[in-house]
PDB file of C-alpha atoms in Angstrom:
ATOM      1  CA  MET A   1     127.688  17.237  -4.525  1.00  0.00           C
ATOM      2  CA  ASP A   2     130.091  18.490  -1.904  1.00  0.00           C
ATOM      3  CA  LEU A   3     132.308  15.858  -0.373  1.00  0.00           C
ATOM      4  CA  GLN A   4     132.705  16.406   3.368  1.00  0.00           C
ATOM      5  CA  PRO A   5     134.353  13.320   4.842  1.00  0.00           C
ATOM      6  CA  THR A   6     134.648  12.843   8.586  1.00  0.00           C
ATOM      7  CA  LEU A   7     138.092  12.394  10.153  1.00  0.00           C
ATOM      8  CA  GLU A   8     137.506   8.657  10.266  1.00  0.00           C
ATOM      9  CA  GLN A   9     136.548   8.553   6.571  1.00  0.00           C
ATOM     10  CA  ARG A  10     139.579  10.649   5.693  1.00  0.00           C
ATOM     11  CA  LEU A  11     141.863   8.222   7.556  1.00  0.00           C
ATOM     12  CA  ILE A  12     140.339   5.262   5.718  1.00  0.00           C
ATOM     13  CA  LEU A  13     140.697   6.986   2.340  1.00  0.00           C
ATOM     14  CA  ILE A  14     144.279   8.040   3.103  1.00  0.00           C
ATOM     15  CA  ASN A  15     145.167   4.417   3.811  1.00  0.00           C
ATOM     16  CA  GLN A  16     143.417   3.257   0.657  1.00  0.00           C
ATOM     17  CA  TYR A  17     145.327   5.792  -1.443  1.00  0.00           C
ATOM     18  CA  LYS A  18     148.613   4.595   0.116  1.00  0.00           C
ATOM     19  CA  ILE A  19     147.743   1.053  -0.926  1.00  0.00           C
ATOM     20  CA  LEU A  20     146.724   2.162  -4.426  1.00  0.00           C
ATOM     21  CA  GLU A  21     150.007   4.033  -4.841  1.00  0.00           C
ATOM     22  CA  LYS A  22     151.863   0.744  -4.309  1.00  0.00           C
ATOM     23  CA  LEU A  23     149.511  -1.425  -6.360  1.00  0.00           C
ATOM     24  CA  TYR A  24     149.409   0.861  -9.384  1.00  0.00           C
ATOM     25  CA  PRO A  25     152.776   2.613  -9.778  1.00  0.00           C
ATOM     26  CA  GLU A  26     151.745   4.089 -13.131  1.00  0.00           C
ATOM     27  CA  GLU A  27     149.012   6.053 -11.318  1.00  0.00           C
ATOM     28  CA  ALA A  28     150.950   6.621  -8.079  1.00  0.00           C
ATOM     29  CA  GLU A  29     151.300  10.369  -8.621  1.00  0.00           C
ATOM     30  CA  THR A  30     147.540  10.868  -8.848  1.00  0.00           C
ATOM     31  CA  TYR A  31     146.906   8.705  -5.785  1.00  0.00           C
ATOM     32  CA  SER A  32     149.630  10.584  -3.910  1.00  0.00           C
ATOM     33  CA  GLN A  33     147.965  13.900  -4.725  1.00  0.00           C
ATOM     34  CA  HIS A  34     144.602  12.593  -3.568  1.00  0.00           C
ATOM     35  CA  ARG A  35     146.165  11.308  -0.366  1.00  0.00           C
ATOM     36  CA  GLU A  36     147.816  14.656   0.309  1.00  0.00           C
ATOM     37  CA  ILE A  37     144.528  16.509  -0.237  1.00  0.00           C
ATOM     38  CA  LEU A  38     142.990  14.393   2.515  1.00  0.00           C
ATOM     39  CA  GLU A  39     145.999  14.403   4.846  1.00  0.00           C
ATOM     40  CA  GLU A  40     146.347  18.178   4.735  1.00  0.00           C
ATOM     41  CA  GLY A  41     142.609  18.883   4.784  1.00  0.00           C
ATOM     42  CA  TYR A  42     142.532  20.846   1.539  1.00  0.00           C
ATOM     43  CA  THR A  43     138.732  21.055   1.577  1.00  0.00           C
ATOM     44  CA  LEU A  44     138.605  23.110  -1.603  1.00  0.00           C
ATOM     45  CA  HIS A  45     139.927  20.038  -3.478  1.00  0.00           C
ATOM     46  CA  TYR A  46     137.810  17.314  -1.860  1.00  0.00           C
ATOM     47  CA  ASN A  47     135.430  17.290  -4.824  1.00  0.00           C
ATOM     48  CA  ASP A  48     138.411  16.585  -7.110  1.00  0.00           C
ATOM     49  CA  LEU A  49     138.466  13.125  -5.525  1.00  0.00           C
ATOM     50  CA  ILE A  50     135.011  12.225  -6.816  1.00  0.00           C
ATOM     51  CA  GLN A  51     135.139  13.624 -10.357  1.00  0.00           C
ATOM     52  CA  VAL A  52     135.201  10.107 -11.792  1.00  0.00           C
ATOM     53  CA  ILE A  53     131.853   9.225 -10.203  1.00  0.00           C
ATOM     54  CA  SER A  54     128.774   9.903 -12.348  1.00  0.00           C
ATOM     55  CA  GLU A  55     125.486  11.149 -10.985  1.00  0.00           C
ATOM     56  CA  ASP A  56     122.837   8.542 -10.246  1.00  0.00           C
ATOM     57  CA  ILE A  57     120.720   7.684 -13.263  1.00  0.00           C
ATOM     58  CA  PRO A  58     117.004   7.574 -12.461  1.00  0.00           C
ATOM     59  CA  GLU A  59     115.526   4.083 -12.426  1.00  0.00           C
ATOM     60  CA  ASN A  60     112.761   5.071 -14.867  1.00  0.00           C
ATOM     61  CA  LEU A  61     115.408   5.987 -17.483  1.00  0.00           C
ATOM     62  CA  LEU A  62     117.130   2.617 -17.027  1.00  0.00           C
ATOM     63  CA  ARG A  63     113.813   0.791 -17.280  1.00  0.00           C
ATOM     64  CA  GLU A  64     112.968   2.725 -20.450  1.00  0.00           C
ATOM     65  CA  VAL A  65     116.203   1.499 -22.035  1.00  0.00           C
ATOM     66  CA  LEU A  66     115.396  -2.081 -21.024  1.00  0.00           C
ATOM     67  CA  ASP A  67     111.868  -1.744 -22.430  1.00  0.00           C
ATOM     68  CA  ILE A  68     113.296  -0.514 -25.736  1.00  0.00           C
ATOM     69  CA  LEU A  69     115.854  -3.334 -25.841  1.00  0.00           C
ATOM     70  CA  ASP A  70     113.148  -5.888 -24.990  1.00  0.00           C
ATOM     71  CA  MET A  71     110.997  -4.520 -27.793  1.00  0.00           C
ATOM     72  CA  TYR A  72     113.842  -4.775 -30.313  1.00  0.00           C
ATOM     73  CA  ARG A  73     114.625  -8.256 -29.103  1.00  0.00           C
ATOM     74  CA  GLY A  74     110.998  -9.207 -29.652  1.00  0.00           C
ATOM     75  CA  LEU A  75     111.059  -7.672 -33.126  1.00  0.00           C
ATOM     76  CA  TYR A  76     114.262  -9.540 -33.918  1.00  0.00           C
ATOM     77  CA  PHE A  77     112.660 -12.885 -33.073  1.00  0.00           C
ATOM     78  CA  ALA A  78     109.386 -11.990 -34.815  1.00  0.00           C
ATOM     79  CA  VAL A  79     111.245 -11.329 -38.066  1.00  0.00           C
ATOM     80  CA  ALA A  80     113.433 -14.420 -37.589  1.00  0.00           C
ATOM     81  CA  CYS A  81     110.276 -16.568 -37.281  1.00  0.00           C
ATOM     82  CA  ARG A  82     109.076 -15.205 -40.621  1.00  0.00           C
ATOM     83  CA  GLU A  83     112.317 -15.850 -42.508  1.00  0.00           C
ATOM     84  CA  LYS A  84     110.494 -17.916 -45.163  1.00  0.00           C
ATOM     85  CA  SER A  85     108.054 -15.114 -45.887  1.00  0.00           C
ATOM     86  CA  PRO A  86     109.053 -13.153 -49.028  1.00  0.00           C
ATOM     87  CA  GLU A  87     108.643  -9.892 -47.093  1.00  0.00           C
ATOM     88  CA  TYR A  88     111.238 -10.923 -44.489  1.00  0.00           C
ATOM     89  CA  LYS A  89     113.444 -13.335 -46.439  1.00  0.00           C
ATOM     90  CA  ASP A  90     117.110 -12.478 -45.740  1.00  0.00           C
ATOM     91  CA  LYS A  91     116.041  -9.629 -43.444  1.00  0.00           C
ATOM     92  CA  GLN A  92     117.078  -8.997 -39.868  1.00  0.00           C
ATOM     93  CA  ILE A  93     116.200  -6.471 -37.158  1.00  0.00           C
ATOM     94  CA  TYR A  94     118.972  -4.129 -36.065  1.00  0.00           C
ATOM     95  CA  PHE A  95     118.863  -1.961 -32.976  1.00  0.00           C
ATOM     96  CA  PRO A  96     120.083   1.481 -34.091  1.00  0.00           C
ATOM     97  CA  GLY A  97     120.943   2.865 -30.631  1.00  0.00           C
ATOM     98  CA  PHE A  98     120.740   6.345 -29.139  1.00  0.00           C
ATOM     99  CA  ASP A  99     122.180   9.782 -29.833  1.00  0.00           C
ATOM    100  CA  GLY A 100     125.621  10.135 -28.271  1.00  0.00           C
ATOM    101  CA  ASN A 101     125.116  13.853 -27.655  1.00  0.00           C
ATOM    102  CA  GLU A 102     121.517  14.183 -26.452  1.00  0.00           C
ATOM    103  CA  GLU A 103     120.737  10.664 -25.169  1.00  0.00           C
ATOM    104  CA  VAL A 104     124.068   9.928 -23.502  1.00  0.00           C
ATOM    105  CA  LYS A 105     122.724   8.151 -20.407  1.00  0.00           C
ATOM    106  CA  HIS A 106     120.524   5.917 -22.561  1.00  0.00           C
ATOM    107  CA  LEU A 107     123.464   5.093 -24.829  1.00  0.00           C
ATOM    108  CA  LYS A 108     125.906   4.423 -21.991  1.00  0.00           C
ATOM    109  CA  TYR A 109     123.457   2.134 -20.188  1.00  0.00           C
ATOM    110  CA  THR A 110     122.708   0.288 -23.445  1.00  0.00           C
ATOM    111  CA  LEU A 111     126.407  -0.392 -24.016  1.00  0.00           C
ATOM    112  CA  PHE A 112     126.845  -1.465 -20.385  1.00  0.00           C
ATOM    113  CA  PHE A 113     123.821  -3.764 -20.460  1.00  0.00           C
ATOM    114  CA  ILE A 114     124.547  -5.401 -23.810  1.00  0.00           C
ATOM    115  CA  PHE A 115     128.336  -5.689 -23.625  1.00  0.00           C
ATOM    116  CA  LYS A 116     129.448  -5.544 -19.979  1.00  0.00           C
ATOM    117  CA  LEU A 117     126.560  -7.620 -18.649  1.00  0.00           C
ATOM    118  CA  ASP A 118     126.723  -9.719 -21.832  1.00  0.00           C
ATOM    119  CA  ARG A 119     123.017  -9.665 -22.577  1.00  0.00           C
ATOM    120  CA  TYR A 120     120.956  -9.865 -25.744  1.00  0.00           C
ATOM    121  CA  ASP A 121     123.449 -11.446 -28.116  1.00  0.00           C
ATOM    122  CA  GLU A 122     121.033 -10.943 -30.989  1.00  0.00           C
ATOM    123  CA  LEU A 123     121.295  -7.155 -30.539  1.00  0.00           C
ATOM    124  CA  LYS A 124     125.104  -7.227 -30.504  1.00  0.00           C
ATOM    125  CA  LYS A 125     125.307  -7.732 -34.207  1.00  0.00           C
ATOM    126  CA  ILE A 126     126.985  -4.760 -35.794  1.00  0.00           C
ATOM    127  CA  ASN A 127     124.336  -2.268 -36.775  1.00  0.00           C
ATOM    128  CA  SER A 128     124.829   0.261 -39.530  1.00  0.00           C
ATOM    129  CA  TYR A 129     126.366   2.662 -36.980  1.00  0.00           C
ATOM    130  CA  GLY A 130     128.653   0.153 -35.271  1.00  0.00           C
ATOM    131  CA  SER A 131     128.705   1.948 -31.935  1.00  0.00           C
ATOM    132  CA  TYR A 132     124.968   2.348 -31.327  1.00  0.00           C
ATOM    133  CA  ASN A 133     125.467   6.104 -31.634  1.00  0.00           C
ATOM    134  CA  THR A 134     122.774   7.238 -34.054  1.00  0.00           C
ATOM    135  CA  HIS A 135     123.988  10.857 -34.129  1.00  0.00           C
ATOM    136  CA  SER A 136     120.364  11.985 -33.958  1.00  0.00           C
ATOM    137  CA  ASN A 137     117.595  11.778 -31.387  1.00  0.00           C
ATOM    138  CA  THR A 138     115.714   8.491 -31.257  1.00  0.00           C
ATOM    139  CA  LEU A 139     113.732   8.600 -28.007  1.00  0.00           C
ATOM    140  CA  GLY A 140     110.601  10.162 -29.499  1.00  0.00           C
ATOM    141  CA  GLN A 141     110.334   7.412 -32.088  1.00  0.00           C
ATOM    142  CA  TYR A 142     111.160   4.661 -29.587  1.00  0.00           C
ATOM    143  CA  ARG A 143     108.452   5.948 -27.245  1.00  0.00           C
ATOM    144  CA  LYS A 144     105.928   5.892 -30.084  1.00  0.00           C
ATOM    145  CA  MET A 145     106.960   2.316 -30.894  1.00  0.00           C
ATOM    146  CA  LEU A 146     106.825   1.322 -27.209  1.00  0.00           C
ATOM    147  CA  SER A 147     103.266   2.581 -26.942  1.00  0.00           C
ATOM    148  CA  LYS A 148     102.276   0.249 -29.792  1.00  0.00           C
ATOM    149  CA  TRP A 149     104.454  -2.584 -28.433  1.00  0.00           C
ATOM    150  CA  LYS A 150     102.853  -2.405 -24.996  1.00  0.00           C
ATOM    151  CA  SER A 151      99.389  -2.600 -26.564  1.00  0.00           C
ATOM    152  CA  ILE A 152     100.186  -6.007 -28.089  1.00  0.00           C
ATOM    153  CA  SER A 153      98.783  -8.618 -25.740  1.00  0.00           C
ATOM    154  CA  ASN A 154     100.715 -11.661 -26.982  1.00  0.00           C
ATOM    155  CA  LYS A 155     104.229 -10.582 -27.861  1.00  0.00           C
ATOM    156  CA  MET A 156     105.199 -14.171 -28.668  1.00  0.00           C
ATOM    157  CA  GLU A 157     102.807 -14.130 -31.616  1.00  0.00           C
ATOM    158  CA  ILE A 158     102.941 -10.635 -33.062  1.00  0.00           C
ATOM    159  CA  SER A 159     100.510 -10.173 -35.914  1.00  0.00           C
ATOM    160  CA  ASP A 160     101.834  -9.313 -39.349  1.00  0.00           C
ATOM    161  CA  ASP A 161     100.027  -5.960 -39.178  1.00  0.00           C
ATOM    162  CA  ASP A 162     101.573  -5.044 -35.818  1.00  0.00           C
ATOM    163  CA  LEU A 163     105.023  -6.145 -36.934  1.00  0.00           C
ATOM    164  CA  ARG A 164     104.724  -4.190 -40.169  1.00  0.00           C
ATOM    165  CA  TRP A 165     103.563  -1.087 -38.252  1.00  0.00           C
ATOM    166  CA  LEU A 166     106.469  -1.315 -35.802  1.00  0.00           C
ATOM    167  CA  ILE A 167     109.000  -1.686 -38.593  1.00  0.00           C
ATOM    168  CA  GLU A 168     107.486   1.095 -40.694  1.00  0.00           C
ATOM    169  CA  ASN A 169     107.415   3.425 -37.675  1.00  0.00           C
ATOM    170  CA  SER A 170     110.799   2.419 -36.337  1.00  0.00           C
ATOM    171  CA  VAL A 171     113.994   4.342 -36.057  1.00  0.00           C
ATOM    172  CA  TYR A 172     115.788   4.188 -39.401  1.00  0.00           C
ATOM    173  CA  GLY A 173     117.816   1.131 -40.205  1.00  0.00           C
ATOM    174  CA  THR A 174     115.807  -1.264 -38.071  1.00  0.00           C
ATOM    175  CA  LEU A 175     115.188  -3.822 -40.800  1.00  0.00           C
ATOM    176  CA  GLY A 176     118.221  -4.651 -42.881  1.00  0.00           C
ATOM    177  CA  GLU A 177     119.831  -7.359 -44.932  1.00  0.00           C
ATOM    178  CA  LYS A 178     121.079 -10.389 -43.051  1.00  0.00           C
ATOM    179  CA  LYS A 179     124.855 -10.627 -43.031  1.00  0.00           C
TER     180      LYS A 179
END
């Protein structure tokens, strides 16, 4: 993306950088440089001003993350409801996460949604990776699980067979000992 501000936008940004220089003295040098780029019209460096802004993430990717988190939340509660069953006694669902190299947008949105928006407390429990970085691709397996999950008509009463299938076909580490 090439930043091409109008004169009016440049004036507004120059004033904002002047304010930021005063408000944040520890970063004043950077803000001063940005201000000078705009004041002097150094067009070659305009894009330097927006390096901190990420590209838009497609809505379908964000929705996929939410679908995966919803599925794991449902699995968490399904196992919790069966805590007296010998198969699930002292067991708990963990959400493993996404690969920090190949599935970066998925991972970043997951961390934002769970921790910054403070959602899904049950998925915050420390998983075996701690940071939700699985260090290997997970999307293929999640998509396979989601296909099965979406076929379940009553997610509030998941059958034992469906729950067992989802756990057996899940990304590693999904069912672990309760801590």
